[in-house]
C-alpha cells in the first residue's frame, strides 16, 4: 500500500515508528502495594513509596515482570535473561521521586515481530525493537482552579510496558493496523486491557519523511501521548504534510517533541527533543538486576493462550474461512469467543456468515459491542440448527432473526408460536405445485419453449401459496419433474 505526499520538487514517503505505552494488568503497582484501580478519588491509591517519602525502598512486583515476559513472548520477541532498572532523571511536579524508574540499555525484552493485518486482506511484518518496564507518573490537573494546578498521584508508580517498534511503517493505515494488532495481542494475553480512552494504552508517534526511493532516515518529530487510533492516523497525515512543506521551503525539520490538538487536528511544538544522555540514566542502586531461568520462560510460554495469528490460521486451515473473514473474527478476543460458541459442533462457514453478514451490521448500526449483543451465541446457534435440520429455510431464518433482535426470544419458540415451520410434506408441496402449473398456461408454454428462467415464476407462486414455508429444494425438484415430464 503506497502512501505518497506530492511535494514541489519530488514525491515523498513517510517513515513511522511507534512507542506504545501499555498499562500492565496487575492488582498493585510496579514497586509498591498500592491499588491500580482506575477512577479512584484523587490521591487515595498512593503508598509512601509512590509519594517518594525519604527512606522508602521499592520492592519489585513479580506479577508485573511475568506480564512483561508474556507480552514479549506474544510479540515473538527475545526475552533477555538479565535486565536492569535504571533511573531516568527529570523534574516534574507529578513525579515526586525526581526520577522515573525505567530500563535503558538492558530492557526485559529484545527484538520481536508484529504482523499487520491490512484491510485488503494482506499482511506485513513490522519489527519490534524492544519492550521495557517502567513506572507511570502522576497526573497534573490544570483545569480545576484559575491560579493553581493540582496533582493526583493515583497513577504514580503503576507499571507500564513501553513497546518500541522499528521505523518500518509507511502509511497512516499501517500505523493504525499496528496499534489495533498490539491491542488485540495484549487483550488475548490479558496483560493490558487496551482501553485507550482510559489511558491504558497511549502512543508516541515518530514521523519523518524522505524522497521516494531514498533509504536515508531524516530527522523525526515525536508527537506524545496520542490516545486513539484515529488520532494517531491524523497525527501522521498532518506531520507528513508539515515536514514536506518545511523541506519544500528550503528549511530543515528539527528534532522536537510535539503535542496533538485533536480539535484543530494539528500538532504543535512543545519542546526541543532531549537526547537520552540528558536524562543522566544510571542503574537504580535500590534494585537488583532481574535474572530469569530458562524454566521460568518455558513455564510462561507453555501457559500462553492461543493468540490472534494462530487462531486466524486455524480458522482458515480447519474451518475453511477466507483470510479476510478469519481476520475479522479474531481481531477482538470477545468476538472470537462469541463466534466459537456459535460454531461449536456446527457448520463453521455458516456460523461465520451469520455472525459477519447479519449480526455485525446490527451491532454497528446500534453501536453495540459483541458482549452487548441482543442475540446470545446460544440462540444464534439454535437458529443455525433450525436451518441445518430443514425446520426453516434461510429466508425464513432471516425473519426469525429480526424477531429475535426485537424480543430476545429463543428461535424455536418464535418458529412454533408464529407457525413458521418449513413445509416438507411432499403431498402439500405437490398440491401447491400443481396449482401453480394450472394457473400459468402461458408460463408453461414459455418453459417448454426453452425459457428456463420462467421457473422462478412458478417457485414464486408456490412460496406465495405457502407463505414462504415450502422447502425450496423440494419445490424446485417437483416443478422440474412435472414440467419436464
Ligand atoms: Mn516511556
Tab-separated table of C-alpha atoms and ligand atoms in Angstrom:
chain	number	residue	atom	x	y	z
A	1	UNK	CA	0.000	0.000	0.000
A	2	UNK	CA	1.773	3.127	-1.108
A	3	UNK	CA	1.146	6.444	0.562
A	4	UNK	CA	2.860	9.340	-1.209
A	5	UNK	CA	2.937	13.040	-0.470
A	6	UNK	CA	3.305	15.220	-3.558
A	7	UNK	CA	5.951	17.875	-2.960
A	8	UNK	CA	7.001	20.757	-5.192
A	9	UNK	CA	10.303	19.125	-6.126
A	10	UNK	CA	9.572	15.408	-5.728
A	11	UNK	CA	7.279	12.776	-4.203
A	12	UNK	CA	7.863	11.932	-0.560
A	13	UNK	CA	7.228	8.906	1.594
A	14	UNK	CA	6.597	8.875	5.314
A	15	UNK	CA	8.636	6.830	7.818
A	16	UNK	CA	6.824	5.952	11.043
A	17	UNK	CA	7.954	4.369	14.301
A	18	UNK	CA	5.697	3.986	17.323
A	19	UNK	CA	6.277	3.784	21.062
A	20	UNK	CA	3.253	2.270	22.722
A	21	UNK	CA	2.832	2.564	26.487
A	22	UNK	CA	0.639	-0.262	27.798
A	23	UNK	CA	-0.552	-0.273	31.382
A	24	UNK	CA	0.118	-3.695	32.895
A	25	UNK	CA	-2.862	-5.587	34.311
A	26	UNK	CA	-1.907	-6.185	37.954
A	27	UNK	CA	-3.632	-5.512	41.247
A	28	UNK	CA	-0.804	-3.448	42.682
A	29	UNK	CA	1.840	-1.082	41.352
A	30	UNK	CA	5.294	-1.928	39.975
A	31	UNK	CA	7.198	-1.233	43.208
A	32	UNK	CA	4.505	-0.785	45.873
A	33	UNK	CA	1.376	-2.475	47.213
A	34	UNK	CA	-0.965	0.429	46.317
A	35	UNK	CA	-4.019	-0.351	44.168
A	36	UNK	CA	-4.010	0.225	40.404
A	37	UNK	CA	-7.822	0.622	40.115
A	38	UNK	CA	-8.926	3.286	37.634
A	39	UNK	CA	-11.184	6.120	38.730
A	40	UNK	CA	-10.490	6.384	42.483
A	41	UNK	CA	-10.737	9.691	44.379
A	42	UNK	CA	-7.513	11.666	43.767
A	43	UNK	CA	-4.565	10.594	45.946
A	44	UNK	CA	-6.330	7.616	47.542
A	45	UNK	CA	-4.225	4.928	45.842
A	46	UNK	CA	-0.843	6.181	46.959
A	47	UNK	CA	1.672	4.454	49.224
A	48	UNK	CA	4.666	6.085	50.881
A	49	UNK	CA	6.817	4.576	48.114
A	50	UNK	CA	4.701	6.226	45.369
A	51	UNK	CA	4.837	9.560	47.212
A	52	UNK	CA	8.643	9.175	47.444
A	53	UNK	CA	8.854	9.652	51.193
A	54	UNK	CA	12.501	9.716	52.329
A	55	UNK	CA	13.963	6.285	53.046
A	56	UNK	CA	11.233	4.263	51.303
A	57	UNK	CA	12.543	1.434	49.143
A	58	UNK	CA	10.938	-0.059	46.014
A	59	UNK	CA	10.105	-3.787	46.008
A	60	UNK	CA	9.559	-5.385	42.594
A	61	UNK	CA	6.071	-6.784	41.885
A	62	UNK	CA	6.724	-10.240	40.424
A	63	UNK	CA	3.390	-10.399	38.570
A	64	UNK	CA	4.286	-7.274	36.545
A	65	UNK	CA	7.518	-8.973	35.495
A	66	UNK	CA	5.621	-12.084	34.394
A	67	UNK	CA	3.177	-9.924	32.439
A	68	UNK	CA	6.068	-8.271	30.587
A	69	UNK	CA	7.576	-11.663	29.713
A	70	UNK	CA	4.186	-12.933	28.480
A	71	UNK	CA	3.831	-9.857	26.289
A	72	UNK	CA	7.355	-10.345	24.919
A	73	UNK	CA	6.508	-13.959	24.067
A	74	UNK	CA	3.291	-12.797	22.370
A	75	UNK	CA	5.410	-10.469	20.208
A	76	UNK	CA	7.674	-13.409	19.258
A	77	UNK	CA	10.483	-11.487	20.897
A	78	UNK	CA	13.726	-12.404	22.625
A	79	UNK	CA	13.368	-12.441	26.422
A	80	UNK	CA	16.565	-11.065	27.966
A	81	UNK	CA	17.605	-13.308	30.821
A	82	UNK	CA	19.282	-10.381	32.574
A	83	UNK	CA	17.762	-6.908	32.626
A	84	UNK	CA	18.409	-3.825	34.730
A	85	UNK	CA	16.250	-0.995	36.094
A	86	UNK	CA	17.650	2.490	35.569
A	87	UNK	CA	16.730	5.923	36.849
A	88	UNK	CA	15.620	8.438	34.230
A	89	UNK	CA	16.127	11.788	35.909
A	90	UNK	CA	13.880	14.757	35.311
A	91	UNK	CA	11.892	17.189	37.390
A	92	UNK	CA	8.153	17.491	37.208
A	93	UNK	CA	5.545	18.125	39.889
A	94	UNK	CA	3.739	14.834	39.172
A	95	UNK	CA	6.981	12.846	39.630
A	96	UNK	CA	7.816	13.180	43.338
A	97	UNK	CA	10.896	10.905	43.156
A	98	UNK	CA	12.590	13.304	40.741
A	99	UNK	CA	13.270	10.323	38.501
A	100	UNK	CA	11.279	7.614	36.749
A	101	UNK	CA	12.397	4.027	37.291
A	102	UNK	CA	12.668	2.639	33.758
A	103	UNK	CA	15.054	0.452	31.780
A	104	UNK	CA	17.720	1.874	29.485
A	105	UNK	CA	20.332	-0.277	27.735
A	106	UNK	CA	19.229	-3.580	29.305
A	107	UNK	CA	15.454	-3.949	28.735
A	108	UNK	CA	13.496	-7.049	29.765
A	109	UNK	CA	12.513	-7.874	26.143
A	110	UNK	CA	14.551	-7.505	22.924
A	111	UNK	CA	13.749	-7.763	19.221
A	112	UNK	CA	10.463	-9.258	18.021
A	113	UNK	CA	7.839	-9.097	15.269
A	114	UNK	CA	4.266	-7.946	14.898
A	115	UNK	CA	2.200	-8.940	11.853
A	116	UNK	CA	-0.106	-6.260	10.448
A	117	UNK	CA	-3.459	-7.376	9.021
A	118	UNK	CA	-4.346	-4.806	6.372
A	119	UNK	CA	-7.965	-4.075	5.384
A	120	UNK	CA	-7.398	-5.562	1.903
A	121	UNK	CA	-6.612	-8.974	3.470
A	122	UNK	CA	-2.816	-8.783	3.002
A	123	UNK	CA	-0.368	-8.932	5.906
A	124	UNK	CA	3.035	-7.417	6.587
A	125	UNK	CA	5.624	-7.789	9.370
A	126	UNK	CA	6.856	-4.848	11.448
A	127	UNK	CA	9.950	-5.185	13.643
A	128	UNK	CA	9.752	-4.685	17.399
A	129	UNK	CA	12.957	-3.145	18.751
A	130	UNK	CA	12.336	-3.733	22.466
A	131	UNK	CA	9.891	-3.753	25.362
A	132	UNK	CA	10.851	-2.301	28.723
A	133	UNK	CA	9.157	-1.942	32.097
A	134	UNK	CA	8.785	1.445	33.758
A	135	UNK	CA	6.692	3.407	36.231
A	136	UNK	CA	3.920	5.737	35.208
A	137	UNK	CA	3.917	9.310	36.573
A	138	UNK	CA	1.065	11.052	38.379
A	139	UNK	CA	-1.395	13.396	36.741
A	140	UNK	CA	-1.269	17.199	36.723
A	141	UNK	CA	-4.671	18.899	36.577
A	142	UNK	CA	-4.541	22.434	35.239
A	143	UNK	CA	-8.257	22.976	34.711
A	144	UNK	CA	-9.606	22.815	38.285
A	145	UNK	CA	-8.639	26.290	39.503
A	146	UNK	CA	-7.784	29.564	37.720
A	147	UNK	CA	-4.498	30.068	39.558
A	148	UNK	CA	-3.300	26.697	40.828
A	149	UNK	CA	-2.564	23.284	39.412
A	150	UNK	CA	-3.410	20.097	41.292
A	151	UNK	CA	-1.601	16.779	41.381
A	152	UNK	CA	-3.198	13.317	41.574
A	153	UNK	CA	-0.666	10.592	42.390
A	154	UNK	CA	-3.036	7.613	41.938
A	155	UNK	CA	-1.326	6.600	38.709
A	156	UNK	CA	2.155	7.309	40.054
A	157	UNK	CA	4.143	4.061	40.101
A	158	UNK	CA	1.672	1.979	38.065
A	159	UNK	CA	3.568	-0.484	35.828
A	160	UNK	CA	3.845	0.340	32.140
A	161	UNK	CA	5.288	-1.731	29.316
A	162	UNK	CA	6.770	0.505	26.648
A	163	UNK	CA	6.897	-1.267	23.287
A	164	UNK	CA	9.160	0.392	20.714
A	165	UNK	CA	8.705	-0.510	17.046
A	166	UNK	CA	11.290	-0.264	14.301
A	167	UNK	CA	10.673	2.624	11.847
A	168	UNK	CA	9.005	0.132	9.481
A	169	UNK	CA	5.620	1.706	8.790
A	170	UNK	CA	4.933	3.765	5.663
A	171	UNK	CA	1.334	4.966	5.926
A	172	UNK	CA	-1.256	6.091	8.478
A	173	UNK	CA	-3.178	2.855	7.741
A	174	UNK	CA	-0.183	0.703	8.681
A	175	UNK	CA	0.300	2.615	11.929
A	176	UNK	CA	-3.400	2.187	12.712
A	177	UNK	CA	-3.154	-1.544	11.970
A	178	UNK	CA	-0.091	-1.766	14.243
A	179	UNK	CA	-1.897	-0.281	17.235
A	180	UNK	CA	-5.032	-2.374	16.645
A	181	UNK	CA	-2.950	-5.548	16.450
A	182	UNK	CA	-0.928	-4.604	19.528
A	183	UNK	CA	-4.184	-4.036	21.410
A	184	UNK	CA	-5.573	-7.352	20.197
A	185	UNK	CA	-2.467	-9.264	21.335
A	186	UNK	CA	-2.326	-7.760	24.853
A	187	UNK	CA	-6.055	-8.360	25.278
A	188	UNK	CA	-5.705	-12.029	24.268
A	189	UNK	CA	-2.767	-12.311	26.678
A	190	UNK	CA	-4.581	-10.491	29.492
A	191	UNK	CA	-1.519	-8.309	30.082
A	192	UNK	CA	-3.156	-4.908	29.336
A	193	UNK	CA	-6.845	-4.028	28.913
A	194	UNK	CA	-6.042	-1.904	25.834
A	195	UNK	CA	-8.630	0.759	26.767
A	196	UNK	CA	-7.186	3.795	25.011
A	197	UNK	CA	-9.966	6.111	26.230
A	198	UNK	CA	-8.950	5.399	29.839
A	199	UNK	CA	-5.283	5.920	29.038
A	200	UNK	CA	-4.300	2.244	29.442
A	201	UNK	CA	-2.692	2.409	26.014
A	202	UNK	CA	-1.018	5.594	24.773
A	203	UNK	CA	1.166	6.153	21.811
A	204	UNK	CA	4.161	8.348	20.974
A	205	UNK	CA	4.263	8.789	17.211
A	206	UNK	CA	7.638	9.307	15.497
A	207	UNK	CA	7.376	10.676	11.981
A	208	UNK	CA	9.931	11.683	9.355
A	209	UNK	CA	9.727	11.991	5.567
A	210	UNK	CA	12.177	11.287	2.746
A	211	UNK	CA	12.170	11.450	-1.048
A	212	UNK	CA	10.654	8.293	-2.578
A	213	UNK	CA	13.421	5.838	-3.420
A	214	UNK	CA	15.816	7.116	-0.760
A	215	UNK	CA	16.676	4.917	2.222
A	216	UNK	CA	18.022	7.662	4.497
A	217	UNK	CA	16.389	8.300	7.863
A	218	UNK	CA	15.835	12.031	8.225
A	219	UNK	CA	15.222	13.975	11.423
A	220	UNK	CA	11.985	12.927	13.068
A	221	UNK	CA	9.474	14.723	15.225
A	222	UNK	CA	7.786	12.883	18.101
A	223	UNK	CA	4.159	13.558	18.992
A	224	UNK	CA	3.458	12.469	22.573
A	225	UNK	CA	0.578	10.689	24.275
A	226	UNK	CA	-1.845	10.158	21.420
A	227	UNK	CA	-4.756	8.116	22.711
A	228	UNK	CA	-6.850	6.810	19.818
A	229	UNK	CA	-6.185	5.010	16.547
A	230	UNK	CA	-7.920	7.772	14.592
A	231	UNK	CA	-5.810	10.480	16.266
A	232	UNK	CA	-2.596	8.529	15.534
A	233	UNK	CA	-3.513	8.427	11.845
A	234	UNK	CA	-4.374	12.144	11.870
A	235	UNK	CA	-1.032	12.992	13.510
A	236	UNK	CA	0.832	11.137	10.753
A	237	UNK	CA	-1.104	12.806	7.933
A	238	UNK	CA	-0.567	16.241	9.451
A	239	UNK	CA	3.122	15.707	10.255
A	240	UNK	CA	3.949	14.263	6.839
A	241	UNK	CA	2.450	17.291	5.068
A	242	UNK	CA	4.027	19.750	7.502
A	243	UNK	CA	7.516	18.272	7.097
A	244	UNK	CA	7.273	18.115	3.297
A	245	UNK	CA	6.278	21.814	3.429
A	246	UNK	CA	9.371	22.601	5.539
A	247	UNK	CA	11.697	20.871	3.051
A	248	UNK	CA	9.932	22.392	0.034
A	249	UNK	CA	10.595	25.825	1.512
A	250	UNK	CA	14.291	25.044	1.876
A	251	UNK	CA	14.094	24.527	5.638
A	252	UNK	CA	15.157	21.697	7.961
A	253	UNK	CA	12.901	19.630	10.209
A	254	UNK	CA	14.096	19.979	13.797
A	255	UNK	CA	14.164	17.162	16.334
A	256	UNK	CA	11.446	18.064	18.816
A	257	UNK	CA	8.570	16.857	20.940
A	258	UNK	CA	5.126	17.903	19.709
A	259	UNK	CA	1.599	17.826	21.087
A	260	UNK	CA	-1.558	16.884	19.178
A	261	UNK	CA	-4.573	19.174	19.271
A	262	UNK	CA	-7.483	16.859	18.459
A	263	UNK	CA	-9.923	19.768	17.939
A	264	UNK	CA	-7.833	21.590	15.344
A	265	UNK	CA	-6.335	18.307	14.050
A	266	UNK	CA	-2.791	19.662	14.126
A	267	UNK	CA	0.446	19.129	16.049
A	268	UNK	CA	2.303	21.929	17.839
A	269	UNK	CA	5.851	22.197	19.095
A	270	UNK	CA	6.102	21.515	22.843
A	271	UNK	CA	9.840	21.490	23.482
A	272	UNK	CA	13.054	20.707	21.654
A	273	UNK	CA	13.680	16.989	21.951
A	274	UNK	CA	16.139	15.927	24.595
A	275	UNK	CA	18.586	13.104	23.976
A	276	UNK	CA	18.928	10.034	26.195
A	277	UNK	CA	22.087	11.443	27.822
A	278	UNK	CA	20.129	14.489	29.036
A	279	UNK	CA	18.298	12.197	31.467
A	280	UNK	CA	21.504	11.024	33.176
A	281	UNK	CA	20.336	7.384	33.160
A	282	UNK	CA	22.137	5.179	35.678
A	283	UNK	CA	21.332	1.761	37.181
A	284	UNK	CA	18.965	2.090	40.154
A	285	UNK	CA	21.039	1.245	43.250
A	286	UNK	CA	17.896	0.206	45.181
A	287	UNK	CA	17.019	-2.612	42.761
A	288	UNK	CA	18.831	-5.787	41.784
A	289	UNK	CA	19.023	-6.890	38.144
A	290	UNK	CA	16.207	-9.185	37.019
A	291	UNK	CA	17.616	-12.632	36.223
A	292	UNK	CA	15.426	-15.357	34.686
A	293	UNK	CA	15.952	-19.072	34.324
A	294	UNK	CA	15.039	-20.919	31.133
A	295	UNK	CA	12.477	-22.856	33.205
A	296	UNK	CA	10.564	-19.692	34.091
A	297	UNK	CA	10.416	-18.564	30.466
A	298	UNK	CA	9.365	-22.054	29.300
A	299	UNK	CA	6.695	-22.236	32.002
A	300	UNK	CA	5.181	-18.901	30.913
A	301	UNK	CA	5.392	-19.902	27.253
A	302	UNK	CA	3.528	-23.147	27.936
A	303	UNK	CA	0.706	-21.219	29.633
A	304	UNK	CA	0.165	-18.731	26.789
A	305	UNK	CA	-3.347	-18.702	25.310
A	306	UNK	CA	-3.932	-19.091	21.578
A	307	UNK	CA	-3.053	-15.718	20.012
A	308	UNK	CA	-4.842	-13.959	17.124
A	309	UNK	CA	-2.391	-15.030	14.369
A	310	UNK	CA	-2.624	-18.719	15.345
A	311	UNK	CA	-6.366	-18.520	15.693
A	312	UNK	CA	-6.697	-16.895	12.272
A	313	UNK	CA	-4.586	-19.676	10.733
A	314	UNK	CA	-6.772	-22.286	12.415
A	315	UNK	CA	-9.984	-20.689	11.091
A	316	UNK	CA	-8.528	-20.663	7.574
A	317	UNK	CA	-6.935	-24.135	7.728
A	318	UNK	CA	-9.506	-26.100	9.749
A	319	UNK	CA	-12.745	-24.197	9.127
A	320	UNK	CA	-12.091	-23.174	5.509
A	321	UNK	CA	-12.814	-19.479	6.147
A	322	UNK	CA	-11.253	-16.797	3.927
A	323	UNK	CA	-8.261	-14.970	5.458
A	324	UNK	CA	-10.333	-11.788	5.466
A	325	UNK	CA	-13.285	-13.331	7.348
A	326	UNK	CA	-10.942	-15.111	9.763
A	327	UNK	CA	-9.115	-11.814	10.412
A	328	UNK	CA	-12.379	-10.016	11.166
A	329	UNK	CA	-13.464	-12.718	13.628
A	330	UNK	CA	-10.182	-12.938	15.567
A	331	UNK	CA	-9.417	-9.189	15.784
A	332	UNK	CA	-11.250	-8.875	19.099
A	333	UNK	CA	-10.971	-11.698	21.593
A	334	UNK	CA	-14.625	-11.317	22.656
A	335	UNK	CA	-15.773	-11.626	19.041
A	336	UNK	CA	-13.751	-14.803	18.540
A	337	UNK	CA	-15.198	-16.245	21.762
A	338	UNK	CA	-18.745	-15.485	20.581
A	339	UNK	CA	-18.096	-16.952	17.128
A	340	UNK	CA	-16.642	-20.148	18.581
A	341	UNK	CA	-19.678	-20.588	20.812
A	342	UNK	CA	-21.928	-20.315	17.731
A	343	UNK	CA	-19.720	-22.548	15.558
A	344	UNK	CA	-19.126	-25.282	18.146
A	345	UNK	CA	-20.407	-28.574	16.676
A	346	UNK	CA	-21.930	-26.787	13.649
A	347	UNK	CA	-21.065	-25.745	10.095
A	348	UNK	CA	-18.341	-23.153	10.767
A	349	UNK	CA	-18.764	-21.359	7.437
A	350	UNK	CA	-22.495	-20.951	8.014
A	351	UNK	CA	-21.741	-19.663	11.527
A	352	UNK	CA	-19.146	-17.176	10.184
A	353	UNK	CA	-21.604	-15.924	7.546
A	354	UNK	CA	-24.314	-15.253	10.083
A	355	UNK	CA	-22.002	-13.553	12.575
A	356	UNK	CA	-20.284	-11.361	9.960
A	357	UNK	CA	-23.093	-10.644	7.495
A	358	UNK	CA	-26.099	-10.457	9.812
A	359	UNK	CA	-25.038	-9.797	13.393
A	360	UNK	CA	-22.145	-7.348	12.806
A	361	UNK	CA	-24.357	-4.995	10.773
A	362	UNK	CA	-26.897	-4.787	13.584
A	363	UNK	CA	-24.206	-4.240	16.225
A	364	UNK	CA	-22.572	-1.453	14.244
A	365	UNK	CA	-25.938	0.237	13.490
A	366	UNK	CA	-26.748	0.225	17.189
A	367	UNK	CA	-23.163	0.999	18.362
A	368	UNK	CA	-23.049	-2.148	20.484
A	369	UNK	CA	-20.059	-4.326	21.300
A	370	UNK	CA	-20.311	-8.089	20.846
A	371	UNK	CA	-20.705	-8.570	24.612
A	372	UNK	CA	-23.821	-6.343	24.412
A	373	UNK	CA	-25.327	-8.328	21.529
A	374	UNK	CA	-29.145	-8.574	21.782
A	375	UNK	CA	-28.842	-12.156	20.488
A	376	UNK	CA	-26.850	-14.609	22.583
A	377	UNK	CA	-24.409	-17.015	20.964
A	378	UNK	CA	-26.619	-19.866	22.238
A	379	UNK	CA	-29.716	-18.543	20.455
A	380	UNK	CA	-27.862	-17.830	17.213
A	381	UNK	CA	-26.509	-21.391	17.297
A	382	UNK	CA	-30.045	-22.749	17.757
A	383	UNK	CA	-31.182	-20.723	14.756
A	384	UNK	CA	-28.460	-22.356	12.644
A	385	UNK	CA	-29.634	-25.785	13.854
A	386	UNK	CA	-33.161	-24.986	12.629
A	387	UNK	CA	-31.724	-24.171	9.189
A	388	UNK	CA	-29.487	-27.256	9.104
A	389	UNK	CA	-32.248	-29.698	10.020
A	390	UNK	CA	-34.634	-28.125	7.448
A	391	UNK	CA	-37.094	-26.863	10.054
A	392	UNK	CA	-36.907	-23.429	8.404
A	393	UNK	CA	-35.456	-22.080	5.172
A	394	UNK	CA	-32.660	-19.498	5.020
A	395	UNK	CA	-35.186	-16.869	4.046
A	396	UNK	CA	-37.493	-17.564	6.983
A	397	UNK	CA	-34.403	-17.676	9.230
A	398	UNK	CA	-33.765	-14.021	8.380
A	399	UNK	CA	-37.289	-13.147	9.535
A	400	UNK	CA	-36.805	-15.159	12.734
A	401	UNK	CA	-33.508	-13.313	13.280
A	402	UNK	CA	-35.351	-9.974	13.122
A	403	UNK	CA	-37.867	-11.159	15.715
A	404	UNK	CA	-35.022	-12.430	17.933
A	405	UNK	CA	-33.474	-8.950	17.796
A	406	UNK	CA	-36.673	-7.323	18.987
A	407	UNK	CA	-37.887	-9.865	21.550
A	408	UNK	CA	-34.768	-11.766	22.657
A	409	UNK	CA	-36.839	-14.962	22.447
A	410	UNK	CA	-35.446	-18.380	21.558
A	411	UNK	CA	-35.725	-19.136	17.820
A	412	UNK	CA	-37.566	-22.447	18.321
A	413	UNK	CA	-40.258	-20.636	20.309
A	414	UNK	CA	-40.617	-17.954	17.629
A	415	UNK	CA	-40.944	-20.589	14.886
A	416	UNK	CA	-43.516	-22.524	16.943
A	417	UNK	CA	-45.600	-19.505	18.043
A	418	UNK	CA	-45.758	-17.993	14.568
A	419	UNK	CA	-46.198	-21.249	12.649
A	420	UNK	CA	-43.084	-20.702	10.537
A	421	UNK	CA	-42.090	-24.344	10.222
A	422	UNK	CA	-40.988	-25.275	6.762
A	423	UNK	CA	-43.413	-27.483	4.837
A	424	UNK	CA	-41.579	-30.677	3.907
A	425	UNK	CA	-44.727	-32.758	3.481
A	426	UNK	CA	-44.466	-33.816	-0.185
A	427	UNK	CA	-48.248	-34.012	-0.599
A	428	UNK	CA	-48.810	-30.421	0.497
A	429	UNK	CA	-45.995	-29.126	-1.711
A	430	UNK	CA	-47.213	-31.164	-4.674
A	431	UNK	CA	-50.684	-29.633	-4.350
A	432	UNK	CA	-49.217	-26.122	-4.430
A	433	UNK	CA	-47.014	-27.032	-7.408
A	434	UNK	CA	-49.999	-28.431	-9.344
A	435	UNK	CA	-51.997	-25.273	-8.581
A	436	UNK	CA	-49.160	-23.064	-9.845
A	437	UNK	CA	-48.872	-25.018	-13.102
A	438	UNK	CA	-52.623	-24.906	-13.621
A	439	UNK	CA	-52.625	-21.123	-13.024
A	440	UNK	CA	-49.973	-20.357	-15.659
A	441	UNK	CA	-50.593	-21.973	-19.063
A	442	UNK	CA	-48.647	-19.154	-20.786
A	443	UNK	CA	-45.688	-19.674	-18.496
A	444	UNK	CA	-45.800	-23.417	-19.175
A	445	UNK	CA	-45.585	-22.627	-22.904
A	446	UNK	CA	-42.578	-20.388	-22.355
A	447	UNK	CA	-40.834	-23.009	-20.238
A	448	UNK	CA	-41.396	-25.696	-22.851
A	449	UNK	CA	-40.054	-23.231	-25.433
A	450	UNK	CA	-36.709	-23.250	-23.611
A	451	UNK	CA	-37.062	-20.289	-21.221
A	452	UNK	CA	-35.678	-21.857	-18.047
A	453	UNK	CA	-35.746	-18.584	-16.150
A	454	UNK	CA	-39.533	-18.746	-16.040
A	455	UNK	CA	-39.141	-21.475	-13.417
A	456	UNK	CA	-38.688	-18.638	-10.917
A	457	UNK	CA	-42.265	-17.523	-11.566
A	458	UNK	CA	-43.601	-20.957	-10.538
A	459	UNK	CA	-41.396	-21.027	-7.425
A	460	UNK	CA	-42.751	-17.584	-6.512
A	461	UNK	CA	-46.352	-18.812	-6.871
A	462	UNK	CA	-45.714	-21.841	-4.648
A	463	UNK	CA	-43.962	-19.718	-2.000
A	464	UNK	CA	-46.814	-17.235	-2.028
A	465	UNK	CA	-49.335	-20.020	-1.521
A	466	UNK	CA	-47.331	-21.499	1.362
A	467	UNK	CA	-46.319	-18.153	2.977
A	468	UNK	CA	-42.679	-18.856	2.119
A	469	UNK	CA	-42.644	-22.055	4.150
A	470	UNK	CA	-42.253	-24.667	1.421
A	471	UNK	CA	-38.841	-26.318	1.319
A	472	UNK	CA	-37.177	-24.615	-1.691
A	473	UNK	CA	-35.205	-27.724	-2.694
A	474	UNK	CA	-38.341	-29.858	-2.859
A	475	UNK	CA	-40.284	-27.171	-4.719
A	476	UNK	CA	-37.610	-26.925	-7.429
A	477	UNK	CA	-37.316	-30.665	-7.800
A	478	UNK	CA	-41.069	-31.228	-8.088
A	479	UNK	CA	-41.602	-28.361	-10.516
A	480	UNK	CA	-38.895	-29.671	-12.856
A	481	UNK	CA	-40.248	-33.213	-12.698
A	482	UNK	CA	-43.746	-32.088	-13.585
A	483	UNK	CA	-42.814	-29.511	-16.250
A	484	UNK	CA	-40.253	-31.741	-17.927
A	485	UNK	CA	-42.403	-34.858	-17.675
B	1	LIG	MN1	8.267	5.714	28.304
